[in-house]
PDB file of C-alpha atoms in Angstrom:
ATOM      1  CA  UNK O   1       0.000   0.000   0.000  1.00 65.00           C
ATOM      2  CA  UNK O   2       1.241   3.605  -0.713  1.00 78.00           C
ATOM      3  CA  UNK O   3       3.330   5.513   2.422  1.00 89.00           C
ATOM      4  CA  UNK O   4       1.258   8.970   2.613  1.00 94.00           C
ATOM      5  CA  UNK O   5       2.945   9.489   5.539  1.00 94.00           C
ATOM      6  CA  UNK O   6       6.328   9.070   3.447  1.00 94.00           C
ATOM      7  CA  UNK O   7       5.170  11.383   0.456  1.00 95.00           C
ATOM      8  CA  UNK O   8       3.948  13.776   3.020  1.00 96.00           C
ATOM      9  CA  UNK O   9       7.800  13.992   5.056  1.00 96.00           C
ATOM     10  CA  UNK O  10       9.506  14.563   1.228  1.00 96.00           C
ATOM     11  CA  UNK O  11       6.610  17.518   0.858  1.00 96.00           C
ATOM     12  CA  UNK O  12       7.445  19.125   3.610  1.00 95.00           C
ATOM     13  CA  UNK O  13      11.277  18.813   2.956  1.00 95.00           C
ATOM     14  CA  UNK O  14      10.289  20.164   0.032  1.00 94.00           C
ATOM     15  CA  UNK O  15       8.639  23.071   1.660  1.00 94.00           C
ATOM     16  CA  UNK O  16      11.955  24.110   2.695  1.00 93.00           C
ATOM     17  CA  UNK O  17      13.513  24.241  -0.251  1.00 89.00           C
ATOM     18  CA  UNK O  18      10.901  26.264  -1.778  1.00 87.00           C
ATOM     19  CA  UNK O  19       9.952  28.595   0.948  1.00 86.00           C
ATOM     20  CA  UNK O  20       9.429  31.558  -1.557  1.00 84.00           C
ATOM     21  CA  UNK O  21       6.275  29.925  -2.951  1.00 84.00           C
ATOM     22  CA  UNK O  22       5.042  28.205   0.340  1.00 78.00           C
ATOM     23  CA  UNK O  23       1.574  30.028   0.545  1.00 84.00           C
ATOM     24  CA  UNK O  24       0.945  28.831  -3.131  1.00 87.00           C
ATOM     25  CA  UNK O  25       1.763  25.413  -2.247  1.00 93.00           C
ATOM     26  CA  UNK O  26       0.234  25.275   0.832  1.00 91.00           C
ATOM     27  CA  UNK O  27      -3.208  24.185  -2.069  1.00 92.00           C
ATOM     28  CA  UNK O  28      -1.278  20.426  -2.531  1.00 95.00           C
ATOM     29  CA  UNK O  29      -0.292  20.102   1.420  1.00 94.00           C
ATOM     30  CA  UNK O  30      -3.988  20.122   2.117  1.00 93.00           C
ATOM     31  CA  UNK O  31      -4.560  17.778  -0.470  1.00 96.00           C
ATOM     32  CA  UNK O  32      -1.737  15.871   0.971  1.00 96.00           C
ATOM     33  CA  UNK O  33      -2.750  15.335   4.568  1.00 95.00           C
ATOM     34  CA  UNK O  34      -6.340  14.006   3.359  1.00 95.00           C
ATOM     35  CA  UNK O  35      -4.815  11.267   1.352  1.00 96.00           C
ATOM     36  CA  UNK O  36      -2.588  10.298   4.279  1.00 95.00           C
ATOM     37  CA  UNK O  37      -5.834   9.962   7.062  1.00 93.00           C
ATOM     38  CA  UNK O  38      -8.181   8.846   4.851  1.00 93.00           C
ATOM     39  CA  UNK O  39     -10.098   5.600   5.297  1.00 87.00           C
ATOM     40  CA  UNK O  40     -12.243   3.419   3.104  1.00 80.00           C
ATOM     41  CA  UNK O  41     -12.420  -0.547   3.678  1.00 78.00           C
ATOM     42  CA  UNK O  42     -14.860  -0.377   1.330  1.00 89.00           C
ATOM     43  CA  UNK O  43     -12.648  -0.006  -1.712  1.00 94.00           C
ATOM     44  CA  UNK O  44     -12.270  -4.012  -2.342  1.00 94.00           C
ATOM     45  CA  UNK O  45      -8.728  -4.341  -4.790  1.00 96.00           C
ATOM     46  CA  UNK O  46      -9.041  -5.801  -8.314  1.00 97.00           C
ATOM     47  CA  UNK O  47      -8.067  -9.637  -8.389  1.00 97.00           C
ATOM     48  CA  UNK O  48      -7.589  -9.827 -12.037  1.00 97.00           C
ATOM     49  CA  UNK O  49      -4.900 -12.087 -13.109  1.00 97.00           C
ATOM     50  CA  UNK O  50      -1.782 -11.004 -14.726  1.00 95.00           C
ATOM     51  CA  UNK O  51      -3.261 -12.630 -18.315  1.00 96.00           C
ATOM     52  CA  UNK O  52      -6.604 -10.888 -17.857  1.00 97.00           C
ATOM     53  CA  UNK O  53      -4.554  -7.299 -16.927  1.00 97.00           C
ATOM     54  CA  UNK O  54      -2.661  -8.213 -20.232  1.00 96.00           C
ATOM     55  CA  UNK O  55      -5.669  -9.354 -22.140  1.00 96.00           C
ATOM     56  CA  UNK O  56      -6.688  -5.613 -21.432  1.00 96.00           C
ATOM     57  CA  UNK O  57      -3.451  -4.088 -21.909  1.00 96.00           C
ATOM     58  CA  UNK O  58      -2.759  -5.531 -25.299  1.00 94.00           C
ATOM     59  CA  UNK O  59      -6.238  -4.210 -26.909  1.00 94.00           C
ATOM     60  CA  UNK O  60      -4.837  -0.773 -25.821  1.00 93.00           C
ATOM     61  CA  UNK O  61      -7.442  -0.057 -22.915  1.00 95.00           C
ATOM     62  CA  UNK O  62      -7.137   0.874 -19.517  1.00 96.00           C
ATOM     63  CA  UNK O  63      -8.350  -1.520 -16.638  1.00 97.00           C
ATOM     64  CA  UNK O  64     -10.425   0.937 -15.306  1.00 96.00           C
ATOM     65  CA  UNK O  65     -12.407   1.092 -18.185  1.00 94.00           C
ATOM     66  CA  UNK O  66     -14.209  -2.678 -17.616  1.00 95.00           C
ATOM     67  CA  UNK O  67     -13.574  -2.774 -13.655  1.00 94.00           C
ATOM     68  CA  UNK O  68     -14.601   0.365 -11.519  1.00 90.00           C
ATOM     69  CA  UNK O  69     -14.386   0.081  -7.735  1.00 94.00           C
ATOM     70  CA  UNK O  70     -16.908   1.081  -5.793  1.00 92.00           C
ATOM     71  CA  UNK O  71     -16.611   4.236  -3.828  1.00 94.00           C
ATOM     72  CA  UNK O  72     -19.107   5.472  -1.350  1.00 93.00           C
ATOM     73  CA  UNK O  73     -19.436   9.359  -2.084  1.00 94.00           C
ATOM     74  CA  UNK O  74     -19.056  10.458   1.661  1.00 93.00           C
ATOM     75  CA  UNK O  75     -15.693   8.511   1.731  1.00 93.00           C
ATOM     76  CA  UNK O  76     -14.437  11.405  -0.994  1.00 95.00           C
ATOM     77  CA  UNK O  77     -15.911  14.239   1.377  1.00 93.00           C
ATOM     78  CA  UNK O  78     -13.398  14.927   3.863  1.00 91.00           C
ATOM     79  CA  UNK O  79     -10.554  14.909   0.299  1.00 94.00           C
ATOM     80  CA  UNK O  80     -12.091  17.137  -1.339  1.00 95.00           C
ATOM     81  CA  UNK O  81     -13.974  19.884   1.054  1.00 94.00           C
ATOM     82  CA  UNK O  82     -10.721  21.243   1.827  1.00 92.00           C
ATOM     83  CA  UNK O  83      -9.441  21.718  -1.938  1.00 94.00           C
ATOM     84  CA  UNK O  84     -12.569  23.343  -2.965  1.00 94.00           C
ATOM     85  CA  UNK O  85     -12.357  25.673  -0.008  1.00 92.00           C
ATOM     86  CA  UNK O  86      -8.717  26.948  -1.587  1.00 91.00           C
ATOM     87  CA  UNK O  87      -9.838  26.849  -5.299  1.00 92.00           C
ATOM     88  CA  UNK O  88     -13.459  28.978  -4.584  1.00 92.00           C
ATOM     89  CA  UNK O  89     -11.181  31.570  -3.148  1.00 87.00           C
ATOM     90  CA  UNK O  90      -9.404  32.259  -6.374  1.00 81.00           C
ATOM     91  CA  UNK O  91     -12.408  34.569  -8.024  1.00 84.00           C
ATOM     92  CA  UNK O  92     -16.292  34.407  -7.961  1.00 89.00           C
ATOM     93  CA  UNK O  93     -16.726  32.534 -11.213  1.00 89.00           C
ATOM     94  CA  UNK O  94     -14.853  29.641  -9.389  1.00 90.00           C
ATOM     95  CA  UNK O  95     -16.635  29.840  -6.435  1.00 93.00           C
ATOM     96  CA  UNK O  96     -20.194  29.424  -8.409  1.00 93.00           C
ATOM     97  CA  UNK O  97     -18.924  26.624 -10.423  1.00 92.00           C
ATOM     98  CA  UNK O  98     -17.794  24.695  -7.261  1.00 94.00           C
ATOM     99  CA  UNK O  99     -21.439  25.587  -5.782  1.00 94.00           C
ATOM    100  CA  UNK O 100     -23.141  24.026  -8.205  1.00 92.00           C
ATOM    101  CA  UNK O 101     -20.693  21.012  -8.067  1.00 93.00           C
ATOM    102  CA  UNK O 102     -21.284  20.800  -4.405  1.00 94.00           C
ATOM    103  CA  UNK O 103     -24.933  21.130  -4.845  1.00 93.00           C
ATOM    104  CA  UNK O 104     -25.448  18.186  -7.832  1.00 92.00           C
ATOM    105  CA  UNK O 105     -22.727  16.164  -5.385  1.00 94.00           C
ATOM    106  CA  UNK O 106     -25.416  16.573  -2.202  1.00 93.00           C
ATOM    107  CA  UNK O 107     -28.089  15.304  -4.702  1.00 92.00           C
ATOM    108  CA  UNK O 108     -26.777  12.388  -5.804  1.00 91.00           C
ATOM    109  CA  UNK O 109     -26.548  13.189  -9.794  1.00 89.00           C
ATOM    110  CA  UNK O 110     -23.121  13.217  -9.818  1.00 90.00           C
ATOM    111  CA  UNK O 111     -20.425  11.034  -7.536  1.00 92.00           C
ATOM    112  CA  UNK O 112     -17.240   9.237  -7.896  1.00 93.00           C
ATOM    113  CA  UNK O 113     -18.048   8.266 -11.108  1.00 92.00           C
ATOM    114  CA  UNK O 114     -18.081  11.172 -12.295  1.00 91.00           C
ATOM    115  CA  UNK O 115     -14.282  12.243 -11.443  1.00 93.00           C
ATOM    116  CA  UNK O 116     -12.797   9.419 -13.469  1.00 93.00           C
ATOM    117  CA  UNK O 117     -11.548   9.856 -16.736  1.00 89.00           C
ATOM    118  CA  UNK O 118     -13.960   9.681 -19.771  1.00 68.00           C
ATOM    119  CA  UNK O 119     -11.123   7.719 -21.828  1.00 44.00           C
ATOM    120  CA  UNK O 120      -7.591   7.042 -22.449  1.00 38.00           C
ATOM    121  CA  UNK O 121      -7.903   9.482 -25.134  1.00 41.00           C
ATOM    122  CA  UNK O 122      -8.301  12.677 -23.267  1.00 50.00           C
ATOM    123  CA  UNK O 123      -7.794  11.233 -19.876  1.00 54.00           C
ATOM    124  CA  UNK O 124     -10.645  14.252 -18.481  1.00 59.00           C
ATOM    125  CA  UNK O 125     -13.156  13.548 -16.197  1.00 66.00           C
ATOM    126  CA  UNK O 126     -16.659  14.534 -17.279  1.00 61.00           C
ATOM    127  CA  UNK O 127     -17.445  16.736 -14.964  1.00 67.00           C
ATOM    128  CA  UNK O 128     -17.236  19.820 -17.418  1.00 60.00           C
ATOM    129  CA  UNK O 129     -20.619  18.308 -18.933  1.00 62.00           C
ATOM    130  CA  UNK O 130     -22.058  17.035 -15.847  1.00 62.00           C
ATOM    131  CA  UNK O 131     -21.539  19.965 -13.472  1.00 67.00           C
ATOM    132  CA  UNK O 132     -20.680  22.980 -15.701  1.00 76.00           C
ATOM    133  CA  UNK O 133     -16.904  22.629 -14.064  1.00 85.00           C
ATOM    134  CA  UNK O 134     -14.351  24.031 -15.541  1.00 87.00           C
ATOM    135  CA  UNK O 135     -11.378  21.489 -16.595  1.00 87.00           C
ATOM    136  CA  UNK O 136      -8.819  23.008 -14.851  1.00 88.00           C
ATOM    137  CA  UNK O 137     -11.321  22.492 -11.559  1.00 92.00           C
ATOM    138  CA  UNK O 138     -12.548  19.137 -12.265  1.00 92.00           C
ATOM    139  CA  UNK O 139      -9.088  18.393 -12.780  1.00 93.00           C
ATOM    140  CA  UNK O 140      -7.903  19.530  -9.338  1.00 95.00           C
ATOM    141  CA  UNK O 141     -11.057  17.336  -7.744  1.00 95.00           C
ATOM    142  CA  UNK O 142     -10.175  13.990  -9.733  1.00 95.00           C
ATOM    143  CA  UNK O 143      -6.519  14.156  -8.501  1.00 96.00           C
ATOM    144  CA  UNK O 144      -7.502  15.426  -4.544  1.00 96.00           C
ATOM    145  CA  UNK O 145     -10.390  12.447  -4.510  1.00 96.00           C
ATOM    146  CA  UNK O 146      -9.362   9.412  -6.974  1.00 96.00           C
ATOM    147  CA  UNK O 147      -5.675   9.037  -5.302  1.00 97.00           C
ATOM    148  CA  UNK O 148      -6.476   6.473  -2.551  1.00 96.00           C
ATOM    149  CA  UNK O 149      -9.349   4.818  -3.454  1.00 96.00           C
ATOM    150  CA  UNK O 150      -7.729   4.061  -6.902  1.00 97.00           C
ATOM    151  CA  UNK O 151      -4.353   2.891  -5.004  1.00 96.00           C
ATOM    152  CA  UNK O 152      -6.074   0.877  -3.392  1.00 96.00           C
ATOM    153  CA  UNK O 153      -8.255  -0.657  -5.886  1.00 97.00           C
ATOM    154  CA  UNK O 154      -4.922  -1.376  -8.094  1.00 97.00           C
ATOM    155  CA  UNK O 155      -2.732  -2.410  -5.586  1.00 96.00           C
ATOM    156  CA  UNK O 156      -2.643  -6.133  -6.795  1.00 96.00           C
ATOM    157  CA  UNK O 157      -2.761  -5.806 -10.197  1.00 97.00           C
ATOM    158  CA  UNK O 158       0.192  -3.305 -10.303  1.00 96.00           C
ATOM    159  CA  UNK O 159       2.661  -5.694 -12.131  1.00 94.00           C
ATOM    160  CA  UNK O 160       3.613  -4.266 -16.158  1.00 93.00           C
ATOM    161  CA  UNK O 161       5.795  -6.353 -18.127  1.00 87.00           C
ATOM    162  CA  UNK O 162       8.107  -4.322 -20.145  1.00 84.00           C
ATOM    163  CA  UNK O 163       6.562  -4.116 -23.859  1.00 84.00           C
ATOM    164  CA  UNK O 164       3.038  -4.864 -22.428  1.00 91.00           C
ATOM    165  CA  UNK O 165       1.856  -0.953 -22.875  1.00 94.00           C
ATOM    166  CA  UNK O 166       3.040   1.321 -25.525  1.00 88.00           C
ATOM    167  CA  UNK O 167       0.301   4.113 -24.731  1.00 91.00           C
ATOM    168  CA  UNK O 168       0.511   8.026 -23.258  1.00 92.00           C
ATOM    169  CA  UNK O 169      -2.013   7.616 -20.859  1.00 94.00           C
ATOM    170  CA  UNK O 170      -2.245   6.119 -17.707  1.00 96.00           C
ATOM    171  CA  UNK O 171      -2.810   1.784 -18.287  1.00 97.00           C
ATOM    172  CA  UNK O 172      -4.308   1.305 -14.904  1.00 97.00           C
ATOM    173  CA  UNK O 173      -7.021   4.667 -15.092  1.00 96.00           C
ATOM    174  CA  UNK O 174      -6.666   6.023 -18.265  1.00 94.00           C
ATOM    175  CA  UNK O 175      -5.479   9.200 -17.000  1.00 95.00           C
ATOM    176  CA  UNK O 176      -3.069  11.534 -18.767  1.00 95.00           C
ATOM    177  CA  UNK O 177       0.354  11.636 -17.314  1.00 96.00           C
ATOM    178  CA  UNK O 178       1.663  14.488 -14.771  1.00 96.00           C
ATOM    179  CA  UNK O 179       5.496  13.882 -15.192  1.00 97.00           C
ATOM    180  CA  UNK O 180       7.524  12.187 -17.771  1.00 95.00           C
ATOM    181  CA  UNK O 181      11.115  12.066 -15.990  1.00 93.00           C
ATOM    182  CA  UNK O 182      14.413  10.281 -17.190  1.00 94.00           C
ATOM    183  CA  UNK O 183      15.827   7.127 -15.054  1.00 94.00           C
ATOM    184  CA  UNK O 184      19.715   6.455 -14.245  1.00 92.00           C
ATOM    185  CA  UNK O 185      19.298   3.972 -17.364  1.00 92.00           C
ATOM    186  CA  UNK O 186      18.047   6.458 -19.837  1.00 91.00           C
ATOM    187  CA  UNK O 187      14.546   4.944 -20.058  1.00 92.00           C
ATOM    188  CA  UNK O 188      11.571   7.565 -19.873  1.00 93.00           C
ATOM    189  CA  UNK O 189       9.291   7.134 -17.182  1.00 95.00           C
ATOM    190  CA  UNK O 190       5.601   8.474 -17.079  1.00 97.00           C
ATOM    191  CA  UNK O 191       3.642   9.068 -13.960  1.00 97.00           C
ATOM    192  CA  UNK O 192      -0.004   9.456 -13.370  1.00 97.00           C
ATOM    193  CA  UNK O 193      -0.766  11.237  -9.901  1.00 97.00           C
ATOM    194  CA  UNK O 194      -4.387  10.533 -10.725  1.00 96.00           C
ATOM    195  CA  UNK O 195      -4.279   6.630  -9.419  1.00 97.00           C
ATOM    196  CA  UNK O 196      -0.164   6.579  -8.450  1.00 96.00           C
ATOM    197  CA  UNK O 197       0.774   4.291 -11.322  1.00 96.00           C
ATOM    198  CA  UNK O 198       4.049   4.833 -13.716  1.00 96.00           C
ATOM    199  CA  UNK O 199       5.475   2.974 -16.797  1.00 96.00           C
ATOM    200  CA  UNK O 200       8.030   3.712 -19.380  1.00 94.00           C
ATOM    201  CA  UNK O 201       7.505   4.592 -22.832  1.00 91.00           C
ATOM    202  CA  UNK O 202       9.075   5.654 -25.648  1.00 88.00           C
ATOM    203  CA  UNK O 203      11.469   8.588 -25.314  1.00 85.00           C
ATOM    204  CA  UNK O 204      10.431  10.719 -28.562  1.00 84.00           C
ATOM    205  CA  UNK O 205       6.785   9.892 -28.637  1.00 90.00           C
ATOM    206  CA  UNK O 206       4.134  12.481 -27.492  1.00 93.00           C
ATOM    207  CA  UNK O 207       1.905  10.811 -25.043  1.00 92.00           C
ATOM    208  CA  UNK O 208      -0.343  13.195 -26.172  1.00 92.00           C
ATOM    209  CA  UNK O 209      -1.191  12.805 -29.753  1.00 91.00           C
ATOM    210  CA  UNK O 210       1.263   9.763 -30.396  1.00 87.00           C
ATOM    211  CA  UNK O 211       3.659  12.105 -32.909  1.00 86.00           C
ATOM    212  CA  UNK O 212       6.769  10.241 -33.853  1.00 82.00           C
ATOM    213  CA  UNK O 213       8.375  12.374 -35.875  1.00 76.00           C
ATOM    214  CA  UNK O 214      12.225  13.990 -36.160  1.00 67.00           C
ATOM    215  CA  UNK O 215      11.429  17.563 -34.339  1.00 78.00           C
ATOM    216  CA  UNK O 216       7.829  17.025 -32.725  1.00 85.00           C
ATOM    217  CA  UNK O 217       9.522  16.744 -29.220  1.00 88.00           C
ATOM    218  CA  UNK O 218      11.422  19.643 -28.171  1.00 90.00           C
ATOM    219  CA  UNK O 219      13.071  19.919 -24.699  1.00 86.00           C
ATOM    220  CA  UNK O 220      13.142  23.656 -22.494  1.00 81.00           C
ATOM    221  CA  UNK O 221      16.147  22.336 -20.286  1.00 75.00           C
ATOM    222  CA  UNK O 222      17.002  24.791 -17.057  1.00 69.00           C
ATOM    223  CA  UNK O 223      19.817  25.769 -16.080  1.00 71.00           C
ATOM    224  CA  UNK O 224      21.786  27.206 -12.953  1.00 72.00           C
ATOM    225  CA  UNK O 225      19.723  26.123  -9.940  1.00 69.00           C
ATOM    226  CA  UNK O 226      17.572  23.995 -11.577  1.00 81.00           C
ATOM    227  CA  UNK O 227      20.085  22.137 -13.623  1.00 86.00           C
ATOM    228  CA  UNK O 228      18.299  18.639 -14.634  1.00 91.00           C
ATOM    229  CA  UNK O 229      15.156  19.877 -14.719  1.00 93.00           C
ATOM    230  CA  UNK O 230      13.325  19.938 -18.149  1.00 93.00           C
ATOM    231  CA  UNK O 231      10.297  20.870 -19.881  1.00 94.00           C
ATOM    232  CA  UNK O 232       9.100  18.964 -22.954  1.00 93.00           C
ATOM    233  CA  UNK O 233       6.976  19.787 -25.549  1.00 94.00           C
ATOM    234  CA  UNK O 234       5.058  18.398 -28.861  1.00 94.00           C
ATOM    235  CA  UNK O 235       5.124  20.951 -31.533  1.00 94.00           C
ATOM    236  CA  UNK O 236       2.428  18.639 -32.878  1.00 93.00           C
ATOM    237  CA  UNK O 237      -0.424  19.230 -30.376  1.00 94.00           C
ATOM    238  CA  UNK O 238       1.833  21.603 -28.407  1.00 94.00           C
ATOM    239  CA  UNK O 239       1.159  19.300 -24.696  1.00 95.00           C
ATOM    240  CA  UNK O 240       3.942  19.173 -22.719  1.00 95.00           C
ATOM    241  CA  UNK O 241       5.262  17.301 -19.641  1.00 95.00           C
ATOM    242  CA  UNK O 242       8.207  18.601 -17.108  1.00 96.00           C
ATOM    243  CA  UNK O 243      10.654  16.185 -15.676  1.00 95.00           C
ATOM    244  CA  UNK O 244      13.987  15.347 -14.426  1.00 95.00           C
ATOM    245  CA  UNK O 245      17.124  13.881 -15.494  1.00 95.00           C
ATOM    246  CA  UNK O 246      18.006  11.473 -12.942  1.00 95.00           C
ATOM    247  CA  UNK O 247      21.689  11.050 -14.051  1.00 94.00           C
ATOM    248  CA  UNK O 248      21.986  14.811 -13.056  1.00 92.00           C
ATOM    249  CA  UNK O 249      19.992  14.710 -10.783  1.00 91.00           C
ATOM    250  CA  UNK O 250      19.715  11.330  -8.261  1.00 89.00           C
ATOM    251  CA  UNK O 251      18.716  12.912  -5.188  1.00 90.00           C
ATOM    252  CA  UNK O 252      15.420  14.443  -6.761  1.00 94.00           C
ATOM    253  CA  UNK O 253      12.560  13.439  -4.888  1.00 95.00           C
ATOM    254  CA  UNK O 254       9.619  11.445  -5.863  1.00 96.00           C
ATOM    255  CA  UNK O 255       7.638  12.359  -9.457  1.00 97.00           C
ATOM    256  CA  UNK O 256       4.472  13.871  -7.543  1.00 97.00           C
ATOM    257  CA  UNK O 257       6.758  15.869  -5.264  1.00 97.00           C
ATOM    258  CA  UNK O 258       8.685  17.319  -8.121  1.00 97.00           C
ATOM    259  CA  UNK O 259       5.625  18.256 -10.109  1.00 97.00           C
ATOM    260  CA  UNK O 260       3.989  19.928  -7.557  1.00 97.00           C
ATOM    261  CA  UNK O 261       6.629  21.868  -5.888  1.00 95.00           C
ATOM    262  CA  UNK O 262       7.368  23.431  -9.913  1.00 94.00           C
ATOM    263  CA  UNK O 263       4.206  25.544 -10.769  1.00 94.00           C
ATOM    264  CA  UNK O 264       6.870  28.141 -12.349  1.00 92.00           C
ATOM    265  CA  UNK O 265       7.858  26.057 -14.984  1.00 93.00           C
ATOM    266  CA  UNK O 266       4.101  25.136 -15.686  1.00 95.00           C
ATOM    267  CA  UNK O 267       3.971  29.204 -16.031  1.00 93.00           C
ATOM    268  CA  UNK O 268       7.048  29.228 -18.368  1.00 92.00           C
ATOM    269  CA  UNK O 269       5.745  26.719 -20.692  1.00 94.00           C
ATOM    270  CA  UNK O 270       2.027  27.812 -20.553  1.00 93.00           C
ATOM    271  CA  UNK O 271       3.935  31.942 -21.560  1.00 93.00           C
ATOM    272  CA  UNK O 272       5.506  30.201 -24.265  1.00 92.00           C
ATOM    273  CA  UNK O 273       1.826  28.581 -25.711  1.00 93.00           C
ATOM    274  CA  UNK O 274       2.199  24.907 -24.340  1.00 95.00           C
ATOM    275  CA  UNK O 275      -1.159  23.406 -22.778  1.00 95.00           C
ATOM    276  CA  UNK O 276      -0.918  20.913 -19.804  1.00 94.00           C
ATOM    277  CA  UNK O 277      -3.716  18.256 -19.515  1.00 90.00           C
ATOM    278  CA  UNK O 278      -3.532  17.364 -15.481  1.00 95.00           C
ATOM    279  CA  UNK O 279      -3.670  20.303 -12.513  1.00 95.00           C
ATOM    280  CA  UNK O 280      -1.137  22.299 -11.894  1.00 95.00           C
ATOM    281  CA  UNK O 281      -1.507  25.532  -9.503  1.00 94.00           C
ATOM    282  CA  UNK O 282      -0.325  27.827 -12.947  1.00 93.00           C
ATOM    283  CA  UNK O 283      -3.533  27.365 -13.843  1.00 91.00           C
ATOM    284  CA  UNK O 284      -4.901  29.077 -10.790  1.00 88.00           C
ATOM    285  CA  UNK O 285      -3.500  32.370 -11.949  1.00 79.00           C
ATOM    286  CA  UNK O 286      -5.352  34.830 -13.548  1.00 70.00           C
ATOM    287  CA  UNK O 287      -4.331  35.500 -17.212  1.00 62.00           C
ATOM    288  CA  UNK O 288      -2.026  37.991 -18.656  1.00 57.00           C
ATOM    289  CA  UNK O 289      -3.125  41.159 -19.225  1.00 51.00           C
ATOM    290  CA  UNK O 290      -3.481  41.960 -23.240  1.00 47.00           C
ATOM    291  CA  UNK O 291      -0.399  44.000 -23.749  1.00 41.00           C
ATOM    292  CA  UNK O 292      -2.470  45.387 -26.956  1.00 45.00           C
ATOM    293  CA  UNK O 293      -5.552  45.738 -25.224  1.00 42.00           C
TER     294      UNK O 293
END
């Protein structure tokens, strides 16, 4: 089972580190501290076999798209109260749309369900359709809510032989990836903070759109301070993905850590016209004022 308690002592050593931007980040420790006391021994894990997992795997679909667990809706509560607290103070328009999540989430017509994502192919929950949510926000609810229940639903079918999945998204949830960072071994690994899975895949393929092409990928590498620390991009479809280069870097801390303690280089690549399909507190900000307006 995952160590919460773990992930939250490398957050807060990250805290440290990044004192400058600790009210900003303050958003994930909430998020954080739910996942490490919640409680659910209702969640029963999937006992597929490793041929059925494959079965799945090899047709290209996610497990979670034939086996859902069952969550009860007041086991989510306590993760995501305090998230949508912190997000309906960023501007009115926010605040309404989290109302009338909070109100359709009371009645019953949406739950659980409704945070997972819609396919492997966009990797978004529906909640944009169900609620009137906008994706940033349903984003930031399916990654506060899904983590632990989905942990635990996977945690015996976590076993992916190497060559078994050749997707972007997420094999377990379908979820788009968060960080795609490089190993002491040169193999690219992707991580999904939606569900805690990660796989490798192919270095120069967009887990996006799939483009495999000389010059779709280009690579924003940092420098000074933040040596090993990348940004990369698809011309293609222009998604990107930040991550680390372990062989500069082999102290880094874990992929979820790393994302989340980084919302400036989310702001870098979003400046430079790069979209990024999981949360990320840039997207919190307001936008830029039109220098032309």
């Amino acid at each position: 089972m995952p160590d919460y308690g773990g992930l939250c002592a490398e957050w807060q050593e990250m805290l440290t580190r990044r004192r400058a931007m600790g009210d900003a980040l303050a958003v994930w420790t909430s998020v954080l501290d739910g996942w490490r006391s919640w409680e659910d021994t209702g969640v029963t894990p999937l006992e597929w076999s490793a041929g059925e997992c494959l079965e799945r795997w090899e047709r290209g679909v996610p497990l979670l798209a034939e086996a859902a667990p069952a969550i009860a809706p007041e086991s989510l509560e306590e993760l995501l109260g305090p998230l949508m607290e912190r997000l309906a103070a960023a501007g009115p328009d926010d605040a309404l749309a989290l109302g009338r999540f909070a109100a359709a989430w009371d009645a019953g017509t949406i739950g659980p369900v409704s945070l997972f994502p819609t396919s492997g192919k966009d990797g978004a929950p529906a909640l944009p359709d169900e609620a009137g949510l906008p994706a940033h926000l349903a984003g930031f609810l399916a990654h506060a809510g899904l983590r632990p229940p989905l942990e635990t639903f996977f945690s015996r079918v976590r076993t992916l032989t190497e060559g078994s999945w050749d997707r972007g998204f997420c094999p377990w949830c379908g979820g788009l990836p968060s960080y795609g960072d490089l190993l002491e071994d040169g193999r690219r690994r992707l991580s999904c903070h939606l569900c805690g899975g990660a796989w490798t895949a192919a270095r120069l393929r967009c887990p996006f759109c799939q483009a495999w092409q000389s010059g779709d990928m280009v690579r924003l590498v940092a420098e000074g301070a933040e040596q090993g620390y990348f940004v990369e991009a698809c011309l293609s479809c222009r998604g990107y993905l930040k991550g680390v280069d372990r062989r500069e870097r082999w102290n880094a801390a874990s992929p979820l850590v790393e994302d989340w303690a980084s919302p400036h280089l989310d702001y870098y690549a979003a400046r430079e016209g790069y979209w990024r399909g999981t949360p990320s507190l840039a997207q919190l900000l307001p936008p830029d004022p039109d220098p032309a307006a």
